[in-house]
Amino acid sequence: GAVVSQHPSWVICKSGTSVKIECRSLDFQATTMFWYRQFPKQSLMLMATSNEGSKATYEQGVEKDKFLINHASLTLSTLTVTSAHPEDSSFYICSAILPGTGAYNEQFFGPGTRLTVL
Amino acid sequence: GESVGLHLPTLSVQEGDNSIINCAYSNSASDYFIWYKQESGKGPQFIIDIRSNMDKRQGQRVTVLLNKTVKHLSLQIAATQPGDSAVYFCAETFRGSARQLTFGSGTQLTVLP
């Protein structure tokens, strides 16, 4: 089956530093990936849509200068949290669309990255 | 539409009983619905999906029911097992959304021995 990985699985950083999270589709090429954020006991909230070779599309309320997304290849999208603050502490999850699945494209999710900002 | 989860509803069932998890979706234009299972500290895992031209779909031990009239979705798990303990989310999407998913608030299922 289609596998999506994320690295790192968890990260602890100091306030003010930047953190990069990688999302990889391991056995398929994904032109579209999504980034979600999930706070404890809450649902997944879509942050942005990442399209290979073009700029990401951010959801309302998500600061594009703070959450930098780069989708430079068909198997890798990165999310960089710049100048992280404690309120950015969350579980970040990516997903990738498996191409060729028709109008009902199936999304496969990564295992998530737990970010803790001290 | 947006889904904001301020709390997580809970459902406790005895092992071996059937579980029913409900979800109200928001967008009448949604044409594809998916149920996901999320275990603690992990990403969502696909369980079953249903298209808007159907009202019922069955998988192994799971059944999804769709009522478009009242915008309601349910997930039935037969003979619930301890390994079914997790948070369950419904998600909706529609063709014009670039297949972005909108997640429901989720339900914490706990299976009691």
PDB file of C-alpha atoms in Angstrom:
ATOM      1  CA  GLY A   1       0.000   0.000   0.000  1.00  0.00           C
ATOM      2  CA  ALA A   2       0.922   3.668  -0.221  1.00  0.00           C
ATOM      3  CA  VAL A   3       3.148   4.804   2.618  1.00  0.00           C
ATOM      4  CA  VAL A   4       3.799   8.311   3.851  1.00  0.00           C
ATOM      5  CA  SER A   5       6.559   9.017   6.330  1.00  0.00           C
ATOM      6  CA  GLN A   6       7.399  12.037   8.442  1.00  0.00           C
ATOM      7  CA  HIS A   7      10.635  13.101  10.027  1.00  0.00           C
ATOM      8  CA  PRO A   8      11.244  13.728  12.806  1.00  0.00           C
ATOM      9  CA  SER A   9       8.545  11.923  14.759  1.00  0.00           C
ATOM     10  CA  TRP A  10       9.027  14.338  17.619  1.00  0.00           C
ATOM     11  CA  VAL A  11      11.081  17.459  18.234  1.00  0.00           C
ATOM     12  CA  ILE A  12      11.677  19.760  21.166  1.00  0.00           C
ATOM     13  CA  CYS A  13      13.058  23.203  20.491  1.00  0.00           C
ATOM     14  CA  LYS A  14      13.625  26.519  22.193  1.00  0.00           C
ATOM     15  CA  SER A  15      11.366  29.453  21.598  1.00  0.00           C
ATOM     16  CA  GLY A  16      12.541  31.568  18.677  1.00  0.00           C
ATOM     17  CA  THR A  17      14.197  28.776  16.745  1.00  0.00           C
ATOM     18  CA  SER A  18      13.000  27.275  13.464  1.00  0.00           C
ATOM     19  CA  VAL A  19      12.033  23.666  12.946  1.00  0.00           C
ATOM     20  CA  LYS A  20      11.743  21.751   9.682  1.00  0.00           C
ATOM     21  CA  ILE A  21       9.420  18.774   9.300  1.00  0.00           C
ATOM     22  CA  GLU A  22       9.675  16.477   6.299  1.00  0.00           C
ATOM     23  CA  CYS A  23       6.868  14.541   4.656  1.00  0.00           C
ATOM     24  CA  ARG A  24       7.748  11.842   2.149  1.00  0.00           C
ATOM     25  CA  SER A  25       5.675   9.583  -0.047  1.00  0.00           C
ATOM     26  CA  LEU A  26       7.754   6.418  -0.034  1.00  0.00           C
ATOM     27  CA  ASP A  27       6.335   4.340  -2.841  1.00  0.00           C
ATOM     28  CA  PHE A  28       4.424   6.767  -4.998  1.00  0.00           C
ATOM     29  CA  GLN A  29       4.710  10.238  -6.423  1.00  0.00           C
ATOM     30  CA  ALA A  30       2.407  12.834  -4.955  1.00  0.00           C
ATOM     31  CA  THR A  31       1.732  16.067  -6.764  1.00  0.00           C
ATOM     32  CA  THR A  32      -0.435  17.211  -3.896  1.00  0.00           C
ATOM     33  CA  MET A  33       0.242  16.968  -0.185  1.00  0.00           C
ATOM     34  CA  PHE A  34      -1.608  18.495   2.729  1.00  0.00           C
ATOM     35  CA  TRP A  35      -0.415  19.738   6.111  1.00  0.00           C
ATOM     36  CA  TYR A  36      -2.625  19.527   9.186  1.00  0.00           C
ATOM     37  CA  ARG A  37      -2.252  20.640  12.780  1.00  0.00           C
ATOM     38  CA  GLN A  38      -3.902  18.860  15.669  1.00  0.00           C
ATOM     39  CA  PHE A  39      -4.093  20.116  19.237  1.00  0.00           C
ATOM     40  CA  PRO A  40      -4.746  17.673  22.100  1.00  0.00           C
ATOM     41  CA  LYS A  41      -8.257  16.263  22.207  1.00  0.00           C
ATOM     42  CA  GLN A  42      -9.135  18.133  19.024  1.00  0.00           C
ATOM     43  CA  SER A  43      -9.661  17.379  15.379  1.00  0.00           C
ATOM     44  CA  LEU A  44      -7.276  17.824  12.471  1.00  0.00           C
ATOM     45  CA  MET A  45      -7.258  21.314  11.044  1.00  0.00           C
ATOM     46  CA  LEU A  46      -6.019  21.822   7.516  1.00  0.00           C
ATOM     47  CA  MET A  47      -3.171  24.327   7.373  1.00  0.00           C
ATOM     48  CA  ALA A  48      -2.211  24.314   3.723  1.00  0.00           C
ATOM     49  CA  THR A  49      -2.247  22.481   0.434  1.00  0.00           C
ATOM     50  CA  SER A  50       1.187  21.809  -0.997  1.00  0.00           C
ATOM     51  CA  ASN A  51       1.521  21.411  -4.749  1.00  0.00           C
ATOM     52  CA  GLU A  52       4.721  20.215  -6.353  1.00  0.00           C
ATOM     53  CA  GLY A  53       6.496  22.991  -8.216  1.00  0.00           C
ATOM     54  CA  SER A  54       4.199  25.790  -7.100  1.00  0.00           C
ATOM     55  CA  LYS A  55       3.398  27.855  -4.060  1.00  0.00           C
ATOM     56  CA  ALA A  56       1.376  26.349  -1.283  1.00  0.00           C
ATOM     57  CA  THR A  57      -2.190  27.428  -0.672  1.00  0.00           C
ATOM     58  CA  TYR A  58      -2.788  28.388   2.936  1.00  0.00           C
ATOM     59  CA  GLU A  59      -6.040  28.187   4.847  1.00  0.00           C
ATOM     60  CA  GLN A  60      -7.494  31.308   6.348  1.00  0.00           C
ATOM     61  CA  GLY A  61      -5.758  32.260   9.560  1.00  0.00           C
ATOM     62  CA  VAL A  62      -2.556  30.352   8.831  1.00  0.00           C
ATOM     63  CA  GLU A  63       0.454  32.639   8.507  1.00  0.00           C
ATOM     64  CA  LYS A  64       2.373  31.739   5.390  1.00  0.00           C
ATOM     65  CA  ASP A  65       5.500  33.557   6.577  1.00  0.00           C
ATOM     66  CA  LYS A  66       5.514  31.533   9.767  1.00  0.00           C
ATOM     67  CA  PHE A  67       4.726  28.153   8.292  1.00  0.00           C
ATOM     68  CA  LEU A  68       6.901  27.829   5.224  1.00  0.00           C
ATOM     69  CA  ILE A  69       6.003  24.986   2.893  1.00  0.00           C
ATOM     70  CA  ASN A  70       8.215  23.696   0.125  1.00  0.00           C
ATOM     71  CA  HIS A  71       7.216  20.907  -2.252  1.00  0.00           C
ATOM     72  CA  ALA A  72      10.325  20.675  -4.372  1.00  0.00           C
ATOM     73  CA  SER A  73       9.893  17.108  -5.569  1.00  0.00           C
ATOM     74  CA  LEU A  74       7.109  14.637  -6.191  1.00  0.00           C
ATOM     75  CA  THR A  75       7.978  12.706  -3.047  1.00  0.00           C
ATOM     76  CA  LEU A  76       8.917  15.401  -0.545  1.00  0.00           C
ATOM     77  CA  SER A  77       7.164  18.319   1.085  1.00  0.00           C
ATOM     78  CA  THR A  78       8.651  20.230   4.003  1.00  0.00           C
ATOM     79  CA  LEU A  79       7.015  22.408   6.624  1.00  0.00           C
ATOM     80  CA  THR A  80       9.248  24.872   8.430  1.00  0.00           C
ATOM     81  CA  VAL A  81       7.915  26.499  11.563  1.00  0.00           C
ATOM     82  CA  THR A  82       9.859  29.739  11.799  1.00  0.00           C
ATOM     83  CA  SER A  83      10.538  31.528  15.088  1.00  0.00           C
ATOM     84  CA  ALA A  84       8.577  28.926  16.959  1.00  0.00           C
ATOM     85  CA  HIS A  85       6.727  29.842  20.135  1.00  0.00           C
ATOM     86  CA  PRO A  86       5.084  27.675  22.792  1.00  0.00           C
ATOM     87  CA  GLU A  87       1.668  28.180  21.186  1.00  0.00           C
ATOM     88  CA  ASP A  88       3.012  26.434  18.075  1.00  0.00           C
ATOM     89  CA  SER A  89       3.410  23.243  20.085  1.00  0.00           C
ATOM     90  CA  SER A  90       1.144  20.740  18.387  1.00  0.00           C
ATOM     91  CA  PHE A  91       0.937  17.505  16.431  1.00  0.00           C
ATOM     92  CA  TYR A  92       1.649  18.168  12.762  1.00  0.00           C
ATOM     93  CA  ILE A  93       0.393  15.625  10.249  1.00  0.00           C
ATOM     94  CA  CYS A  94       0.870  15.482   6.504  1.00  0.00           C
ATOM     95  CA  SER A  95      -1.027  13.546   3.892  1.00  0.00           C
ATOM     96  CA  ALA A  96      -0.449  12.778   0.246  1.00  0.00           C
ATOM     97  CA  ILE A  97      -2.880  12.069  -2.542  1.00  0.00           C
ATOM     98  CA  LEU A  98      -2.336   8.851  -4.417  1.00  0.00           C
ATOM     99  CA  PRO A  99      -2.575   9.801  -8.072  1.00  0.00           C
ATOM    100  CA  GLY A 100      -4.585   7.841 -10.568  1.00  0.00           C
ATOM    101  CA  THR A 101      -7.365   7.056  -8.122  1.00  0.00           C
ATOM    102  CA  GLY A 102      -9.876   9.003 -10.114  1.00  0.00           C
ATOM    103  CA  ALA A 103     -12.228  11.651  -8.851  1.00  0.00           C
ATOM    104  CA  TYR A 104     -12.184  10.158  -5.378  1.00  0.00           C
ATOM    105  CA  ASN A 105      -8.489  10.556  -4.755  1.00  0.00           C
ATOM    106  CA  GLU A 106      -7.381   8.636  -1.738  1.00  0.00           C
ATOM    107  CA  GLN A 107      -5.278  10.441   0.846  1.00  0.00           C
ATOM    108  CA  PHE A 108      -2.640   8.647   2.859  1.00  0.00           C
ATOM    109  CA  PHE A 109      -1.504  10.118   6.144  1.00  0.00           C
ATOM    110  CA  GLY A 110       1.890  10.279   7.717  1.00  0.00           C
ATOM    111  CA  PRO A 111       2.457   9.225  11.338  1.00  0.00           C
ATOM    112  CA  GLY A 112       2.669  12.808  12.561  1.00  0.00           C
ATOM    113  CA  THR A 113       5.347  14.950  14.201  1.00  0.00           C
ATOM    114  CA  ARG A 114       5.003  16.100  17.788  1.00  0.00           C
ATOM    115  CA  LEU A 115       6.473  19.598  18.181  1.00  0.00           C
ATOM    116  CA  THR A 116       7.116  20.968  21.635  1.00  0.00           C
ATOM    117  CA  VAL A 117       8.404  24.514  21.941  1.00  0.00           C
ATOM    118  CA  LEU A 118       9.902  25.420  25.286  1.00  0.00           C
TER     119      LEU A 118
ATOM    120  CA  GLY B   1     -16.908  24.330   5.969  1.00  0.00           C
ATOM    121  CA  GLU B   2     -14.738  24.219   9.014  1.00  0.00           C
ATOM    122  CA  SER B   3     -14.749  21.759  11.838  1.00  0.00           C
ATOM    123  CA  VAL B   4     -13.723  22.991  15.239  1.00  0.00           C
ATOM    124  CA  GLY B   5     -13.399  20.436  17.984  1.00  0.00           C
ATOM    125  CA  LEU B   6     -13.529  21.969  21.430  1.00  0.00           C
ATOM    126  CA  HIS B   7     -14.086  18.666  23.172  1.00  0.00           C
ATOM    127  CA  LEU B   8     -13.960  15.013  22.304  1.00  0.00           C
ATOM    128  CA  PRO B   9     -17.179  13.016  22.739  1.00  0.00           C
ATOM    129  CA  THR B  10     -16.607   9.615  24.266  1.00  0.00           C
ATOM    130  CA  LEU B  11     -18.219   6.232  23.787  1.00  0.00           C
ATOM    131  CA  SER B  12     -17.565   3.227  25.995  1.00  0.00           C
ATOM    132  CA  VAL B  13     -18.672  -0.242  24.937  1.00  0.00           C
ATOM    133  CA  GLN B  14     -18.184  -3.740  26.241  1.00  0.00           C
ATOM    134  CA  GLU B  15     -15.925  -6.011  24.295  1.00  0.00           C
ATOM    135  CA  GLY B  16     -17.996  -8.018  21.843  1.00  0.00           C
ATOM    136  CA  ASP B  17     -20.803  -5.475  21.637  1.00  0.00           C
ATOM    137  CA  ASN B  18     -21.532  -3.392  18.556  1.00  0.00           C
ATOM    138  CA  SER B  19     -20.452   0.258  18.443  1.00  0.00           C
ATOM    139  CA  ILE B  20     -22.167   3.081  16.630  1.00  0.00           C
ATOM    140  CA  ILE B  21     -20.343   6.341  16.127  1.00  0.00           C
ATOM    141  CA  ASN B  22     -22.196   9.286  14.683  1.00  0.00           C
ATOM    142  CA  CYS B  23     -21.117  12.313  12.717  1.00  0.00           C
ATOM    143  CA  ALA B  24     -22.957  15.352  11.408  1.00  0.00           C
ATOM    144  CA  TYR B  25     -21.346  16.930   8.386  1.00  0.00           C
ATOM    145  CA  SER B  26     -21.668  20.517   7.338  1.00  0.00           C
ATOM    146  CA  ASN B  27     -21.472  20.893   3.574  1.00  0.00           C
ATOM    147  CA  SER B  28     -24.413  19.780   1.447  1.00  0.00           C
ATOM    148  CA  ALA B  29     -22.077  19.821  -1.567  1.00  0.00           C
ATOM    149  CA  SER B  30     -19.840  17.122  -0.076  1.00  0.00           C
ATOM    150  CA  ASP B  31     -19.875  14.008  -2.220  1.00  0.00           C
ATOM    151  CA  TYR B  32     -17.331  11.757  -0.587  1.00  0.00           C
ATOM    152  CA  PHE B  33     -17.039  10.746   3.036  1.00  0.00           C
ATOM    153  CA  ILE B  34     -14.389   8.828   4.894  1.00  0.00           C
ATOM    154  CA  TRP B  35     -14.026   7.367   8.368  1.00  0.00           C
ATOM    155  CA  TYR B  36     -10.596   7.393   9.956  1.00  0.00           C
ATOM    156  CA  LYS B  37      -9.236   5.739  13.079  1.00  0.00           C
ATOM    157  CA  GLN B  38      -6.515   7.528  15.005  1.00  0.00           C
ATOM    158  CA  GLU B  39      -4.578   5.857  17.767  1.00  0.00           C
ATOM    159  CA  SER B  40      -2.734   7.954  20.310  1.00  0.00           C
ATOM    160  CA  GLY B  41       0.325   9.650  18.843  1.00  0.00           C
ATOM    161  CA  LYS B  42      -0.283   8.342  15.331  1.00  0.00           C
ATOM    162  CA  GLY B  43      -1.688   9.625  12.066  1.00  0.00           C
ATOM    163  CA  PRO B  44      -5.220   8.832  10.882  1.00  0.00           C
ATOM    164  CA  GLN B  45      -5.797   5.415   9.370  1.00  0.00           C
ATOM    165  CA  PHE B  46      -8.403   4.854   6.652  1.00  0.00           C
ATOM    166  CA  ILE B  47     -11.279   2.614   7.698  1.00  0.00           C
ATOM    167  CA  ILE B  48     -14.029   2.912   5.116  1.00  0.00           C
ATOM    168  CA  ASP B  49     -15.431   5.408   2.647  1.00  0.00           C
ATOM    169  CA  ILE B  50     -18.723   6.106   0.957  1.00  0.00           C
ATOM    170  CA  ARG B  51     -19.779   8.205  -2.004  1.00  0.00           C
ATOM    171  CA  SER B  52     -22.832  10.405  -1.973  1.00  0.00           C
ATOM    172  CA  ASN B  53     -24.671   8.196  -4.464  1.00  0.00           C
ATOM    173  CA  MET B  54     -24.788   5.438  -1.865  1.00  0.00           C
ATOM    174  CA  ASP B  55     -26.471   5.209   1.527  1.00  0.00           C
ATOM    175  CA  LYS B  56     -24.705   2.167   2.910  1.00  0.00           C
ATOM    176  CA  ARG B  57     -21.382   0.457   2.502  1.00  0.00           C
ATOM    177  CA  GLN B  58     -19.999  -2.529   4.328  1.00  0.00           C
ATOM    178  CA  GLY B  59     -16.483  -3.609   5.051  1.00  0.00           C
ATOM    179  CA  GLN B  60     -14.986  -6.161   7.337  1.00  0.00           C
ATOM    180  CA  ARG B  61     -16.767  -5.652  10.691  1.00  0.00           C
ATOM    181  CA  VAL B  62     -17.574  -2.065   9.752  1.00  0.00           C
ATOM    182  CA  THR B  63     -20.555  -0.449   8.073  1.00  0.00           C
ATOM    183  CA  VAL B  64     -21.010   3.175   7.105  1.00  0.00           C
ATOM    184  CA  LEU B  65     -24.452   4.693   6.697  1.00  0.00           C
ATOM    185  CA  LEU B  66     -25.065   7.996   4.950  1.00  0.00           C
ATOM    186  CA  ASN B  67     -28.206  10.079   5.305  1.00  0.00           C
ATOM    187  CA  LYS B  68     -27.892  13.056   2.999  1.00  0.00           C
ATOM    188  CA  THR B  69     -31.266  14.448   3.959  1.00  0.00           C
ATOM    189  CA  VAL B  70     -30.097  15.259   7.468  1.00  0.00           C
ATOM    190  CA  LYS B  71     -26.378  15.343   6.639  1.00  0.00           C
ATOM    191  CA  HIS B  72     -25.574  12.502   8.958  1.00  0.00           C
ATOM    192  CA  LEU B  73     -22.996   9.770   8.800  1.00  0.00           C
ATOM    193  CA  SER B  74     -22.545   6.795  11.083  1.00  0.00           C
ATOM    194  CA  LEU B  75     -19.937   4.115  11.574  1.00  0.00           C
ATOM    195  CA  GLN B  76     -20.981   0.775  12.952  1.00  0.00           C
ATOM    196  CA  ILE B  77     -18.360  -1.584  14.308  1.00  0.00           C
ATOM    197  CA  ALA B  78     -19.486  -5.141  14.895  1.00  0.00           C
ATOM    198  CA  ALA B  79     -18.136  -7.255  17.754  1.00  0.00           C
ATOM    199  CA  THR B  80     -15.960  -4.447  19.074  1.00  0.00           C
ATOM    200  CA  GLN B  81     -12.489  -5.535  20.159  1.00  0.00           C
ATOM    201  CA  PRO B  82      -9.918  -3.924  22.490  1.00  0.00           C
ATOM    202  CA  GLY B  83      -7.840  -2.990  19.447  1.00  0.00           C
ATOM    203  CA  ASP B  84     -10.703  -0.826  18.254  1.00  0.00           C
ATOM    204  CA  SER B  85     -10.091   1.632  21.088  1.00  0.00           C
ATOM    205  CA  ALA B  86      -9.083   4.877  19.404  1.00  0.00           C
ATOM    206  CA  VAL B  87     -10.441   8.207  18.237  1.00  0.00           C
ATOM    207  CA  TYR B  88     -12.668   7.997  15.186  1.00  0.00           C
ATOM    208  CA  PHE B  89     -13.088  10.907  12.786  1.00  0.00           C
ATOM    209  CA  CYS B  90     -15.410  11.367   9.882  1.00  0.00           C
ATOM    210  CA  ALA B  91     -14.193  13.525   7.024  1.00  0.00           C
ATOM    211  CA  GLU B  92     -15.992  15.089   4.090  1.00  0.00           C
ATOM    212  CA  THR B  93     -14.829  16.438   0.792  1.00  0.00           C
ATOM    213  CA  PHE B  94     -16.220  17.513  -2.541  1.00  0.00           C
ATOM    214  CA  ARG B  95     -14.973  17.681  -6.071  1.00  0.00           C
ATOM    215  CA  GLY B  96     -14.422  21.425  -6.194  1.00  0.00           C
ATOM    216  CA  SER B  97     -12.262  21.501  -3.086  1.00  0.00           C
ATOM    217  CA  ALA B  98      -9.124  19.989  -4.651  1.00  0.00           C
ATOM    218  CA  ARG B  99     -10.077  17.063  -2.482  1.00  0.00           C
ATOM    219  CA  GLN B 100      -9.289  18.853   0.761  1.00  0.00           C
ATOM    220  CA  LEU B 101     -10.751  17.020   3.710  1.00  0.00           C
ATOM    221  CA  THR B 102     -12.807  18.640   6.449  1.00  0.00           C
ATOM    222  CA  PHE B 103     -12.688  16.579   9.610  1.00  0.00           C
ATOM    223  CA  GLY B 104     -15.405  16.190  12.186  1.00  0.00           C
ATOM    224  CA  SER B 105     -14.697  16.642  15.876  1.00  0.00           C
ATOM    225  CA  GLY B 106     -14.003  12.975  16.535  1.00  0.00           C
ATOM    226  CA  THR B 107     -15.244  10.407  19.037  1.00  0.00           C
ATOM    227  CA  GLN B 108     -13.078   8.589  21.578  1.00  0.00           C
ATOM    228  CA  LEU B 109     -14.068   4.920  21.616  1.00  0.00           C
ATOM    229  CA  THR B 110     -13.068   2.912  24.663  1.00  0.00           C
ATOM    230  CA  VAL B 111     -13.614  -0.840  24.681  1.00  0.00           C
ATOM    231  CA  LEU B 112     -14.144  -2.256  28.162  1.00  0.00           C
ATOM    232  CA  PRO B 113     -13.011  -5.809  28.979  1.00  0.00           C
TER     233      PRO B 113
END
